[in-house]
XYZ file of C-alpha atoms in Angstrom:
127
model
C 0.000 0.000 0.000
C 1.543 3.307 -0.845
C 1.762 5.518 2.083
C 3.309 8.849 0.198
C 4.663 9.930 -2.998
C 6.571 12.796 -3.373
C 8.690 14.683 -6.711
C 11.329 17.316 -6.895
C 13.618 19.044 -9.750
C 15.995 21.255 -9.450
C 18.176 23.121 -11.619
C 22.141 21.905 -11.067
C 23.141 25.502 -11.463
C 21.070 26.670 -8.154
C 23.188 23.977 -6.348
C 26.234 24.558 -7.867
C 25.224 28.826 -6.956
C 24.692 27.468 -3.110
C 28.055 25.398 -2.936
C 29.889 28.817 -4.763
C 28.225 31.219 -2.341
C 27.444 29.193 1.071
C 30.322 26.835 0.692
C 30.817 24.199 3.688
C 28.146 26.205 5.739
C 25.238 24.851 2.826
C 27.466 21.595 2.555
C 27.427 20.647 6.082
C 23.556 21.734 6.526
C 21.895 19.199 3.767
C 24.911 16.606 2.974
C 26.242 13.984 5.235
C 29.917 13.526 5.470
C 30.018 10.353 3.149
C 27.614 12.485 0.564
C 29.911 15.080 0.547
C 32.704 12.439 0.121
C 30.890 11.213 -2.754
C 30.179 14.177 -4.487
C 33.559 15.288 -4.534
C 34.809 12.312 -6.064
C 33.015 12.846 -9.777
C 33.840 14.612 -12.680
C 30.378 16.944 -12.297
C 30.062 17.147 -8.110
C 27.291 19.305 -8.727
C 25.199 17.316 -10.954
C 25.903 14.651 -7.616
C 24.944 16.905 -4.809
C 22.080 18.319 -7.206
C 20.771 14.826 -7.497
C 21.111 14.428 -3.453
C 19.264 17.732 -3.155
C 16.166 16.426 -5.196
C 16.233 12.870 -3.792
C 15.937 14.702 0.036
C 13.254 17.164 -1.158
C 11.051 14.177 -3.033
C 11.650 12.047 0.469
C 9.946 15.355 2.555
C 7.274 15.935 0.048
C 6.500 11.945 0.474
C 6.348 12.242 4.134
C 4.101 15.303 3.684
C 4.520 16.115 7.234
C 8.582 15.532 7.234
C 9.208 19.592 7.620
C 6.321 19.466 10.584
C 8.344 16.628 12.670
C 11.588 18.376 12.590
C 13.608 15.857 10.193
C 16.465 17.389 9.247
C 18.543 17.555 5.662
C 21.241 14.747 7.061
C 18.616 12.664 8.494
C 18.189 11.340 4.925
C 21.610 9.969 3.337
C 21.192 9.033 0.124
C 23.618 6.196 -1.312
C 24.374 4.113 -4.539
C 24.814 0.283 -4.386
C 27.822 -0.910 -6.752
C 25.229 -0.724 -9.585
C 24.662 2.947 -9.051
C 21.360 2.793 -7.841
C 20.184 5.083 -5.233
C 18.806 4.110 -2.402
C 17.882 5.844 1.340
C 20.175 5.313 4.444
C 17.278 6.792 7.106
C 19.110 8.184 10.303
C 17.925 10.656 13.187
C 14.118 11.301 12.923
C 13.390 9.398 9.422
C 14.440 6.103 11.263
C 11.690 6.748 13.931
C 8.855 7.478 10.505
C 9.684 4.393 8.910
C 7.710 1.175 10.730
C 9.885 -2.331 10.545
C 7.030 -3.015 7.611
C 7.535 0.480 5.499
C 9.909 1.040 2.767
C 11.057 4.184 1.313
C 12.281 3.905 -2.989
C 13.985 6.473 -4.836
C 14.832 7.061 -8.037
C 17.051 9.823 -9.738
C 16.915 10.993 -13.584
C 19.146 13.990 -14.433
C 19.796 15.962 -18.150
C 22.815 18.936 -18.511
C 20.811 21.089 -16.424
C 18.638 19.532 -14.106
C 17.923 16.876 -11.830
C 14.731 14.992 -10.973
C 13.396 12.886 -8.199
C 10.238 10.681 -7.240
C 10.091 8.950 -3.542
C 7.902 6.926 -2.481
C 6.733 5.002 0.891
C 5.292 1.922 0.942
C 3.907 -0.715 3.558
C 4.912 -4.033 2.630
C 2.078 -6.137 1.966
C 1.364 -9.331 4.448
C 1.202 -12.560 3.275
């Protein structure tokens, strides 16, 4: 049973703005340490913390009440299996939204300029 959907794009020059202007005061707000890591280790960081950016927004919008309950940006860590799929590492106050029988799926799409992102939240169904 889906639980919440949510969708985000952003532009990668907005980020890429942020990063220029804010620098490690915007990093260490929204990115985790092994995001940040990440990022920095492709050719195009900012497409990477772009796609981070959407993937956190689409997991708030999905929540619908996320920005209510005080989650934070580093509560969600989003990470890519060897494959390069991206999936949701839920710390802090995400862990405590997501029952033992809910699951949270992301997916990421991305052009030159901009970056998309569709969450959703499931409850597994019982057999």
């Amino acid at each position: 049973m889906v639980l919440g959907l949510g969708i985000d794009i952003i532009e990668i020059e907005r980020i890429k703005k942020s990063i220029e202007k804010y620098g490690e005061r915007f990093l260490n707000k929204v990115f985790t340490k092994e995001e940040i890591r990440y990022c920095n280790t492709k050719f195009n960081k900012y497409q990477h913390y772009a796609a981070r950016f959407a993937a956190k927004e689409a997991v708030y919008k999905a929540l619908a009440s996320g920005w209510k309950e005080g989650l934070r940006w580093k509560d969600i860590e989003i990470q890519n299996d060897t494959s390069g799929m991206p999936s949701i590492s839920p710390t802090g106050k995400l862990q405590s939204f997501l029952s033992n029988n809910t699951q949270l799926r992301i997916s990421i799409s991305h052009s030159e300029n901009y970056v998309t992102s569709v969450a959703i939240i499931f409850k597994n169904s019982s057999a």
